[in-house]
Coordinates of C-alpha atoms in Angstrom, one line a residue:
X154 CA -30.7 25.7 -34.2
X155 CA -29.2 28.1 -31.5
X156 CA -28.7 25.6 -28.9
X157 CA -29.0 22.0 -30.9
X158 CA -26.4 19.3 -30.3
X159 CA -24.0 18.1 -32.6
X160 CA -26.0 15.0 -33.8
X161 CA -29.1 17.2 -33.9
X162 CA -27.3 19.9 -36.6
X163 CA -25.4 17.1 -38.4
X164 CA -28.4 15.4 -39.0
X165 CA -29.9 18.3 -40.7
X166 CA -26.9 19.1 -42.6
X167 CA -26.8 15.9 -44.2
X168 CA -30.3 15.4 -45.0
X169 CA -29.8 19.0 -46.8
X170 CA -32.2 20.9 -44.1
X171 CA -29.5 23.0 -43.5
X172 CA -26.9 24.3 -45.3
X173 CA -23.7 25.3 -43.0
X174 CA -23.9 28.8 -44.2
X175 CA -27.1 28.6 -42.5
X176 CA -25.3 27.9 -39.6
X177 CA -22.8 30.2 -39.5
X178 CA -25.0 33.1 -40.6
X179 CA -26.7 32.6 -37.8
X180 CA -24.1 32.2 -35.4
X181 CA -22.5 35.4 -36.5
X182 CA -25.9 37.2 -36.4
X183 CA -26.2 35.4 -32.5
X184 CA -23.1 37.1 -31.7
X185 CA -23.9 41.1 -33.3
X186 CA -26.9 41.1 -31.6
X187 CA -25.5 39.7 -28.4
X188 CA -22.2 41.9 -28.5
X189 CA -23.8 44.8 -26.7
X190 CA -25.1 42.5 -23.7
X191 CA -22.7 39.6 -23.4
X192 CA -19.0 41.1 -24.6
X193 CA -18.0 37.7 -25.7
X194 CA -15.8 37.9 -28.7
X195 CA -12.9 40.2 -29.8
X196 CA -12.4 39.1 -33.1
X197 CA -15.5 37.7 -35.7
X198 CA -13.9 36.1 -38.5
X199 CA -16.6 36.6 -40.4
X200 CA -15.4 36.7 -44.0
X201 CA -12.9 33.3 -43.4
X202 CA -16.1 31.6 -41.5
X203 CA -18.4 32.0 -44.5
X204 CA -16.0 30.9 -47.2
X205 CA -15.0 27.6 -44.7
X206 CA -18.8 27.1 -44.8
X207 CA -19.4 27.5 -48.5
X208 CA -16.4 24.6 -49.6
X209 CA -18.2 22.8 -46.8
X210 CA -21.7 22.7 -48.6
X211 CA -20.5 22.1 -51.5
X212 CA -18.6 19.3 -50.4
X213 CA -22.2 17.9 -48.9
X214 CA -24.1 18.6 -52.2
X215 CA -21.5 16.0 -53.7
X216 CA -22.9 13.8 -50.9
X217 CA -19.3 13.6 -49.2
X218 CA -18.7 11.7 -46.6
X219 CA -17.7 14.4 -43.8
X220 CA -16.2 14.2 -40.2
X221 CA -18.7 14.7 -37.2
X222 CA -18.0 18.5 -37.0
X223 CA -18.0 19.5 -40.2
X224 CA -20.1 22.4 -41.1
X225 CA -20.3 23.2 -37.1
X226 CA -19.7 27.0 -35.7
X227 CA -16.4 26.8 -33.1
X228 CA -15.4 29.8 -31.2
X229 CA -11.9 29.7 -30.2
X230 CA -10.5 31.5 -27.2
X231 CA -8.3 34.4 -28.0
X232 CA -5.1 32.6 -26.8
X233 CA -4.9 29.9 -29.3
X234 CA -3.6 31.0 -33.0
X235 CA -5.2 30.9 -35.7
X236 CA -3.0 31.9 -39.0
X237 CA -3.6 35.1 -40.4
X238 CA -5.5 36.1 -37.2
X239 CA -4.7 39.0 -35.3
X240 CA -4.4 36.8 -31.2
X241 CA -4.5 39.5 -28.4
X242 CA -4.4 37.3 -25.3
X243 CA -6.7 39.7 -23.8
X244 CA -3.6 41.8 -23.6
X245 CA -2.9 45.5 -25.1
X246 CA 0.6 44.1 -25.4
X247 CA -0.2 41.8 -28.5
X248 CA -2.9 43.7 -29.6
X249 CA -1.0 44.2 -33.1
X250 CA 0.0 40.5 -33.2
X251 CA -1.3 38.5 -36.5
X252 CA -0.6 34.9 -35.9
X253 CA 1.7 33.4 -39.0
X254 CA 0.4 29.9 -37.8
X255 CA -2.2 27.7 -37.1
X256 CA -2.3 26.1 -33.5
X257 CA -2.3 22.6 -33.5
X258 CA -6.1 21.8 -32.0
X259 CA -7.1 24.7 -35.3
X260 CA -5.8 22.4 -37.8
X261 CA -7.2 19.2 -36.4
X262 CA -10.6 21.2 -36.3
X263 CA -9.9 22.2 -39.7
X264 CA -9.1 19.0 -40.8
X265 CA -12.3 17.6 -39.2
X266 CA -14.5 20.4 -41.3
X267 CA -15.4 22.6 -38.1
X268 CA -15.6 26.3 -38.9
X269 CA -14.3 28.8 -36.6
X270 CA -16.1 31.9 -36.3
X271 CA -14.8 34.2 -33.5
X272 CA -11.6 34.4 -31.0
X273 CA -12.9 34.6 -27.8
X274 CA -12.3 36.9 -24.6
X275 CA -10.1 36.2 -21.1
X276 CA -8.5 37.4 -18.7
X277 CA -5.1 38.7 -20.0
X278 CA -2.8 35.6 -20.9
X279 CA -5.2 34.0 -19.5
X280 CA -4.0 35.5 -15.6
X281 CA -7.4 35.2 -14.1
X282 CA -10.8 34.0 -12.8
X283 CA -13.3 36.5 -13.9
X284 CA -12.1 38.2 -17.4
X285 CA -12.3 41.0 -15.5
X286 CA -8.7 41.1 -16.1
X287 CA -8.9 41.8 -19.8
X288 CA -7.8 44.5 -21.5
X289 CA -10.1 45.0 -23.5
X290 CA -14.0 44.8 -21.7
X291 CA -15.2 41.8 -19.4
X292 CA -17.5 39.4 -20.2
X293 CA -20.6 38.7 -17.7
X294 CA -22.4 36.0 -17.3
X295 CA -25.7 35.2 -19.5
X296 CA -27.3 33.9 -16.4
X297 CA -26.9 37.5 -14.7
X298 CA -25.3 40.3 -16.5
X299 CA -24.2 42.0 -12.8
X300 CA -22.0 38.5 -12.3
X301 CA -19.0 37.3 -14.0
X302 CA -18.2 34.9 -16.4
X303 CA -15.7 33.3 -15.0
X304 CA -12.4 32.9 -16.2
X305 CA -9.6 32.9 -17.9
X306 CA -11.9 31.0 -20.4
X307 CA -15.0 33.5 -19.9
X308 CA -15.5 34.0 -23.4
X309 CA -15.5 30.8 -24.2
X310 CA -18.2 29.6 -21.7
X311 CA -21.1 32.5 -22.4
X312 CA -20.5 32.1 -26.0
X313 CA -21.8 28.7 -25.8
X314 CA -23.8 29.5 -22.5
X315 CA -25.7 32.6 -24.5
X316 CA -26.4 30.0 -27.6
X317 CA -23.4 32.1 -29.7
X318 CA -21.8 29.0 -30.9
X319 CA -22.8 25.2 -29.9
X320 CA -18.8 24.6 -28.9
X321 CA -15.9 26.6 -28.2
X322 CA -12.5 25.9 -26.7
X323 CA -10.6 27.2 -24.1
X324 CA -7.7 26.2 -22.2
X325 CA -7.1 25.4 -18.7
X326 CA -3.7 25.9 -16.1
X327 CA -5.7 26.1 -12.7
X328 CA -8.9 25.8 -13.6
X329 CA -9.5 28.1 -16.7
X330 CA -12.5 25.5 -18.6
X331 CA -13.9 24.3 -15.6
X332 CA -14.8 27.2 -13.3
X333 CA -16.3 29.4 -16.0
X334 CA -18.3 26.6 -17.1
X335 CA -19.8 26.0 -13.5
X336 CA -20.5 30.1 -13.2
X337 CA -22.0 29.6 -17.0
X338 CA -24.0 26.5 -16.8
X339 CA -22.1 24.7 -19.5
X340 CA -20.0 21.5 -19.7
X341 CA -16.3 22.0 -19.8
X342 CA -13.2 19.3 -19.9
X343 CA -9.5 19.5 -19.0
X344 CA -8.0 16.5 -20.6
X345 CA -5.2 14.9 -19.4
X346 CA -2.0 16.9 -19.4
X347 CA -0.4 16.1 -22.6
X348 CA -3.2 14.9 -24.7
X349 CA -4.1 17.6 -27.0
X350 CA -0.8 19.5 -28.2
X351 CA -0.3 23.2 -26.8
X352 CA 1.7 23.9 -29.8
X353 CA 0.2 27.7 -31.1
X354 CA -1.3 28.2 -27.1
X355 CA 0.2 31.4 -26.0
X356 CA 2.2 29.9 -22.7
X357 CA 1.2 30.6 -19.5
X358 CA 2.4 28.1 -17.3
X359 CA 4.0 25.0 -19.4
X360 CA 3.8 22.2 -16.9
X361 CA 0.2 23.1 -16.6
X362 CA -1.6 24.5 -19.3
X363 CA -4.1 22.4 -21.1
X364 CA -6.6 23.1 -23.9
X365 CA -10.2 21.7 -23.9
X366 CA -13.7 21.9 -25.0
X367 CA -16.9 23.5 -24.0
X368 CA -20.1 22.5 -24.7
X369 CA -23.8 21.6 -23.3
X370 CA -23.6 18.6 -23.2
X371 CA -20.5 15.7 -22.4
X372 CA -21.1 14.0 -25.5
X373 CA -20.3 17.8 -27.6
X374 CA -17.3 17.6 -25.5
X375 CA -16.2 13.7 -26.5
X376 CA -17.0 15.0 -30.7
X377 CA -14.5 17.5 -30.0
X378 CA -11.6 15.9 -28.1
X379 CA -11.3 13.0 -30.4
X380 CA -11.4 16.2 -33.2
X381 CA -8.3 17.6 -31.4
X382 CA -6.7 15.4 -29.5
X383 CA -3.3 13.2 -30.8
X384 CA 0.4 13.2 -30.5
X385 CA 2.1 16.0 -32.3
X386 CA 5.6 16.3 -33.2
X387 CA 5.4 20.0 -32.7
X388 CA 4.6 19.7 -28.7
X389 CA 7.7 17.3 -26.6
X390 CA 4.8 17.2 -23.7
X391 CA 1.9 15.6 -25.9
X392 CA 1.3 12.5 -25.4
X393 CA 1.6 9.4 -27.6
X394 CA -1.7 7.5 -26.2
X395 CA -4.0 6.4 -28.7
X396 CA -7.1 8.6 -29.3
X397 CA -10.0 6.6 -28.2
X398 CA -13.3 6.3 -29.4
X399 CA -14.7 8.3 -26.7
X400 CA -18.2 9.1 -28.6
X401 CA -19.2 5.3 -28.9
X402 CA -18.0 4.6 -25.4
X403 CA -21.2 6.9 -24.1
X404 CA -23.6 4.1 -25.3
X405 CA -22.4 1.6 -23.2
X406 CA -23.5 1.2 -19.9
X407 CA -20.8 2.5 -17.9
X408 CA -19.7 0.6 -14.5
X409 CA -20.7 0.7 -11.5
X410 CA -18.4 3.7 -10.2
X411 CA -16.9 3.6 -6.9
X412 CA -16.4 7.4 -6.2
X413 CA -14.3 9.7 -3.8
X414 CA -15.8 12.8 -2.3
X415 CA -13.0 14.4 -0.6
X416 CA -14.0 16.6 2.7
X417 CA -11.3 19.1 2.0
X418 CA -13.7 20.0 -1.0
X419 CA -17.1 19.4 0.9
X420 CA -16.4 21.4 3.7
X421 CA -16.7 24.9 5.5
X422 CA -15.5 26.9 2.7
X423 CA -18.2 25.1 0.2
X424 CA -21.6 27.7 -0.1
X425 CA -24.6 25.5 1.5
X426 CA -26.7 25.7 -1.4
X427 CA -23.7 24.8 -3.3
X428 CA -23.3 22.0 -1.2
X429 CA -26.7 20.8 -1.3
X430 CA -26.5 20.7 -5.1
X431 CA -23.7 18.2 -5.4
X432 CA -24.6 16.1 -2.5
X433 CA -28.2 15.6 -4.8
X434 CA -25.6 14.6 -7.3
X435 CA -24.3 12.1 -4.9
X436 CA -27.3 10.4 -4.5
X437 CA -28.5 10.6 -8.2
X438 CA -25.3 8.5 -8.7
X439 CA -25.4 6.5 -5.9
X440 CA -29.2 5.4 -7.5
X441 CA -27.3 4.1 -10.2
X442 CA -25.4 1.8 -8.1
X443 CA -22.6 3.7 -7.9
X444 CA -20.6 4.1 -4.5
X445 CA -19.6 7.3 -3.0
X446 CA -17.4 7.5 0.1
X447 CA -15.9 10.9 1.7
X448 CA -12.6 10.3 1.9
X449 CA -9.0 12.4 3.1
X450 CA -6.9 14.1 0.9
X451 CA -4.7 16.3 3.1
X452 CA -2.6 17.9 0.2
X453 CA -5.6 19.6 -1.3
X454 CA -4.9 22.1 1.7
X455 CA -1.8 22.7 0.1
X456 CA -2.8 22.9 -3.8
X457 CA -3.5 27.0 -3.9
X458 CA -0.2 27.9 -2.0
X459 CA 1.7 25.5 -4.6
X460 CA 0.2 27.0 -7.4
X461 CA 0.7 30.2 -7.0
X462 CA 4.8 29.9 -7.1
X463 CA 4.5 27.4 -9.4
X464 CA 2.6 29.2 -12.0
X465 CA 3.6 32.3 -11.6
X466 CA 7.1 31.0 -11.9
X467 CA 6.4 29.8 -15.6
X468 CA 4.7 32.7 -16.2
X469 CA 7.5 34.8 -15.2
X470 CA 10.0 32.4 -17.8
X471 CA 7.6 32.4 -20.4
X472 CA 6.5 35.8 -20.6
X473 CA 10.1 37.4 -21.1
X474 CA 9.6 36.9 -24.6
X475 CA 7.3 39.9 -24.7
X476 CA 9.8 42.7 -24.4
X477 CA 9.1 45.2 -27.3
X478 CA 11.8 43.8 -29.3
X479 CA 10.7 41.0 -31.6
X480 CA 6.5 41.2 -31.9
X481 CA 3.6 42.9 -30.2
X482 CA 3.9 46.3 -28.3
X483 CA 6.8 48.6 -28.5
X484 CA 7.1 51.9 -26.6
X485 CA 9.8 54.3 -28.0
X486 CA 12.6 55.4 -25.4
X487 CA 16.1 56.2 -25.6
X488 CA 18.0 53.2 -24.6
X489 CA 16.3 49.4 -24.9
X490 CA 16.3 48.6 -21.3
X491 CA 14.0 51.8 -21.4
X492 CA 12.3 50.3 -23.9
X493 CA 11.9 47.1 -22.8
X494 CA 11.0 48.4 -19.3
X495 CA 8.6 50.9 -20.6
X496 CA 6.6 48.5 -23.2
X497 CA 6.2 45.8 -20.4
X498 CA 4.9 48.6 -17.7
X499 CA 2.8 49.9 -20.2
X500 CA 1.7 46.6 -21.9
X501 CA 1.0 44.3 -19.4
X502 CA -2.1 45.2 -17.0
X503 CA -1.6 45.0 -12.8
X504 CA -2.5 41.0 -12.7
X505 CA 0.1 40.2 -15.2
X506 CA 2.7 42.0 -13.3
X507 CA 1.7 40.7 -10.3
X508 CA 2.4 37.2 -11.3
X509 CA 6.1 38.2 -13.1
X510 CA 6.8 39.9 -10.2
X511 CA 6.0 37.1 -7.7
X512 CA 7.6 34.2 -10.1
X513 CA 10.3 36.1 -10.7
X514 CA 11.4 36.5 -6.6
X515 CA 10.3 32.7 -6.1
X516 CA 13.1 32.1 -8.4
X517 CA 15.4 34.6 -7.4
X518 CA 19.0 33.6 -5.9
X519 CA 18.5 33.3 -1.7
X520 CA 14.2 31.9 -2.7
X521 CA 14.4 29.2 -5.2
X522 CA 14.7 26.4 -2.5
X523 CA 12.7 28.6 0.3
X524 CA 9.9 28.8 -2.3
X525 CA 9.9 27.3 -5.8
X526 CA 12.0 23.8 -4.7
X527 CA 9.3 23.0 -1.8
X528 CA 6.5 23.7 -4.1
X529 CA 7.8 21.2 -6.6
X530 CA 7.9 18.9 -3.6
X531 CA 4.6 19.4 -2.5
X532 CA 3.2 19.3 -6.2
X533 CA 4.4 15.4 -6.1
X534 CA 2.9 15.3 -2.9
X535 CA -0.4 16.2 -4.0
X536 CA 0.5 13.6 -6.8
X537 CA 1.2 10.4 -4.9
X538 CA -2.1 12.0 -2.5
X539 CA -4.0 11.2 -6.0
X540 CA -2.6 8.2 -6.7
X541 CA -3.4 6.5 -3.4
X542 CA -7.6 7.7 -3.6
X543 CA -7.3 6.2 -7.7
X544 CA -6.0 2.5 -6.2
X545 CA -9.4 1.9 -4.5
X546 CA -11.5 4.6 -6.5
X547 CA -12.5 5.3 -10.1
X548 CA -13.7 8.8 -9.5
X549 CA -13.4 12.0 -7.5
X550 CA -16.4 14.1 -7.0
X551 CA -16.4 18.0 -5.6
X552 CA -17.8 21.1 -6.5
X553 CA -16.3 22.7 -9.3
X554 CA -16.5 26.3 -7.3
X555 CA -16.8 26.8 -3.7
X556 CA -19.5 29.4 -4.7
X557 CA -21.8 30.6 -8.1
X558 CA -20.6 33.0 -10.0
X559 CA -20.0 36.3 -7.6
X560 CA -20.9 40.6 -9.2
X561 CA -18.4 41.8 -10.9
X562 CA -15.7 43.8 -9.1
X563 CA -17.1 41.8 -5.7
X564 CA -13.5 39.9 -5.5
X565 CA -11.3 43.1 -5.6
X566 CA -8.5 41.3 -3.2
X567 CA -6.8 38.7 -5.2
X568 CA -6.2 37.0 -2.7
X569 CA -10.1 36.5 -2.2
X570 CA -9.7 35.5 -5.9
X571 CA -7.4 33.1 -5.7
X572 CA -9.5 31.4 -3.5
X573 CA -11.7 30.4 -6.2
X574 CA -9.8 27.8 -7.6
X575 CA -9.6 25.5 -4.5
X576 CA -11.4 22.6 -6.4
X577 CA -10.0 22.9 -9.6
X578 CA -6.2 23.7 -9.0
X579 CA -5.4 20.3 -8.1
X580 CA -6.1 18.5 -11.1
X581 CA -3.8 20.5 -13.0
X582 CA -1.1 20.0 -10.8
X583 CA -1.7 16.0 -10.9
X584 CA -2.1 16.6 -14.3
X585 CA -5.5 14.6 -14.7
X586 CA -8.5 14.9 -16.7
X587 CA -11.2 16.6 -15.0
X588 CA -15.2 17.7 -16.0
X589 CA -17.4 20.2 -15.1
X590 CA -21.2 19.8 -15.6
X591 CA -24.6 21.8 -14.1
X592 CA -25.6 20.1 -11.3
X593 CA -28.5 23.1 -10.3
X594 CA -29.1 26.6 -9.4
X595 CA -28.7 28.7 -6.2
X596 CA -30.2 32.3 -6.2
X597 CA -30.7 31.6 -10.3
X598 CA -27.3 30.9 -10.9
X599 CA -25.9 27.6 -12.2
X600 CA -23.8 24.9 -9.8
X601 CA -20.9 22.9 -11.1
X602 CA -20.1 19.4 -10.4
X603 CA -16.5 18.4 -10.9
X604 CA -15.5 15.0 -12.1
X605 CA -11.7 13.9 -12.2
X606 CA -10.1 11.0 -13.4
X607 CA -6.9 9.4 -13.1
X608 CA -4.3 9.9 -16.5
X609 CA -5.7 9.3 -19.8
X610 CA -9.0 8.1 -18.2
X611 CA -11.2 10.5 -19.9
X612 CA -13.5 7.6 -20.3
X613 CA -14.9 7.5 -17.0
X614 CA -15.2 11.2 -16.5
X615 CA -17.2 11.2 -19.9
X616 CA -19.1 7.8 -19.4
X617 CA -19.9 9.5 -15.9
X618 CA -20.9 12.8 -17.6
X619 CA -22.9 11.5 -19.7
X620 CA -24.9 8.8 -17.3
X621 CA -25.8 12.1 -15.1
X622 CA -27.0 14.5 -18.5
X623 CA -29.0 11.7 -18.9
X624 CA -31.0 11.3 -15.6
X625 CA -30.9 15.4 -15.3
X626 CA -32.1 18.3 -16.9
X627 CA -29.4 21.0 -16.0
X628 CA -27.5 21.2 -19.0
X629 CA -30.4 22.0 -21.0
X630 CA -31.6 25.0 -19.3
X631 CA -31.5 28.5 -21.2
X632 CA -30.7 31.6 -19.1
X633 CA -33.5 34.4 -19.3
X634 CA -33.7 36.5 -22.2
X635 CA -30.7 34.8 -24.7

């Protein structure tokens, strides 16, 4: 059961060979054993998962008809609020915070029967590429316990990577879902910005920030976004597209792609055996009839740089709601700018600052138009740069990561960090949908390969997936000793 698919345990659960109990019992037990090795979880909601699973087999002993994912153990990452759940954010500062709400994407789960059995680590507010930045322990990689997990989404990719849960969500502003799912060996999608709702998703940076799902395989990933996804009144940003029916769309034979492979993401700064890896990929699809041209995309130079006043920016706006006064941490001093200055030194950990502090000059008087207006500006240039590939192409292929996941503590220079997220960045700041599957190994670490769409196409990136899980045996593998 530890690592079956969703049509594998929903066939057993409604021929009665399981019960969901079964299910979560296990999961739960998956994840005590585990906790010592793999640090994936900070909160088990043990008692709530068991009683979600209990109404759910009764409802299947009345031979109910139930949605796809009902009965199924979900682990959620710990930025996404679940009511009556304490939600950390990987942060000290909201480590007293119990959520009075559920998050969007948590009631469509709960509406579609899924049971949610642990809030999941990251990097705090989800600041981050390695959960290293937590505040609370950082979670390595099943693969290789001396590596990372990734990040901010960490968590979420070894729980399902280390056979915890079968899906989990995370979200995504610069590449959150889809890097730790490359260093994991896992499939992970960012949706299109605006699909599923952000409303109960801690903010990090609002014109970015995206939640998706993880899984092993693509068609895990299309049960779940059609689970979550949907226009909510709650969320301005979400989008009123319809929800498609993205499971059924896997059995037809998708078309013949005509891809993009963009040199800026092929290039020097790619690892060989990386490299190697996703041009195999190339020609697996290019046996399928699909065509795959290495194209120019000069913006992509640009996408870090713009990111990191953009986001930080936000970040800087949207965290000033955390200032000891109203929820989560408060120091005690003797005046409240004291206070307020004392529980955010004392709250926040050095990557956090680091980003208010940067957002905060890039939108200081005498900056704004050095820094945070010519960012905007080369954000729609990296735009209309997508735009122009997606009039002659259906696809862009890259590697998710320039590298596998690196040891902990390796990438003590942020800037080195920052780095990480060369492939991933831009599709957040386009605003497209964007997959990450296995594509191999180097030195016994998974590779990623990174598909992206243009808006509201998740179609193609799934269809695409999915065609390459089926020709492949990547997403299957186990890492040693789970």
């Amino acid at each position: 059961m530890q690592f079956s698919s969703v049509d594998e345990l929903q066939k057993k659960l409604r021929n009665r060979e399981l019960k969901s109990t079964d299910l979560v019992r296990e999961s739960l037990a998956t994840i005590t054993k585990q906790e010592a090795h793999f640090k994936t979880s900070i909160t088990v909601l043990k008692d709530q998962a068991l009683e979600q699973a209990q109404v759910i087999d009764t409802a299947l002993d009345k031979g109910d008809d139930l949605p796809a994912l009902a009965g199924i153990p979900i682990g959620i990452k710990d930025n996404i609020c679940i009511k009556n759940t304490q939600t950390t954010c990987g942060s000290r500062f909201l480590e007293p915070y119990t959520s009075p709400y559920n998050a969007t994407v948590i009631t469509k789960l709960q509406k579609n029967k899924g049971v949610c059995v642990s809030k999941l680590n990251l990097d705090e507010f989800a600041m981050g590429s390695s959960t290293e930045n937590s505040a609370f322990f950082t979670t390595p990689n099943p693969w290789n316990t001396e590596c990372v997990s990734g990040g901010s989404s960490g968590g979420s990719a070894a729980a399902v990577a280390a056979g915890q849960v079968p899906i989990s969500l995370g979200s995504d502003t610069g590449g959150s879902i889809r890097q730790p799912a490359a260093f994991c060996g896992v499939s992970g999608l960012k949706p299109t910005y605006g699909r599923v709702s952000r409303y109960g998703l801690v903010a990090f940076a609002s014109s970015l920030d995206q939640i998706g799902p993880f899984a092993r395989s693509v068609k895990d990933l299309a049960y779940v976004l059609e689970a979550i996804c949907g226009h909510d009144v709650n969320d301005a940003t979400s989008s009123q597209a319809p929800i498609q029916e993205w499971v059924n769309s896997l059995a037809t034979p998708p078309k013949k792609f005509k891809i993009a492979l963009p040199k800026q993401l092929i290039g020097e700064t790619i690892d060989e055996d990386v490299k190697h890896c996703v041009l195999q990929a190339v020609d697996t699809f290019k046996n399928q009839g699909a065509v795959i041209e290495e194209v120019d995309m000069p913006s992509l130079e640009a996408s870090i740089a713009t990111y990191y006043i953009i986001a930080p920016a936000e970040a800087s706006a949207n965290l000033a709601r955390f200032d000891g006064v109203r929820y989560g941490r408060r120091e005690h001093a003797d005046t409240l700018k004291d206070m307020m200055i004392k529980s955010r030194s004392e709250g926040f950990g050095p990557e956090v600052q680091r980003r208010i502090l940067l957002g905060t000059f890039v939108l200081s008087a005498g900056y704004y138009d050095a820094y945070y207006l010519k960012a905007q500006k080369a954000r729609t240039y990296i735009k209309n740069d997508f735009s122009r590939i997606f009039a002659d192409y259906d696809l862009i292929m890259s590697p998710t990561t320039p590298s596998v996941a690196f040891k902990k503590g390796e990438k003590s220079n942020p800037l080195d960090m920052y780095r990480c997220d060369l492939a991933t960045i831009p599709a957040n700041m386009a605003g497209l949908p964007a997959l990450s599957i296995p594509c191999g190994f180097s030195k016994g670490l998974p590779v990623g390969l990174q598909l992206i769409a243009k808006a509201f196409d998740e179609t193609s990136v799934l269809q695409a997936g999915h065609l390459y899980q089926q020709l492949t045996h990547f997403h299957k593998e186990i890492p040693n000793g789970v």
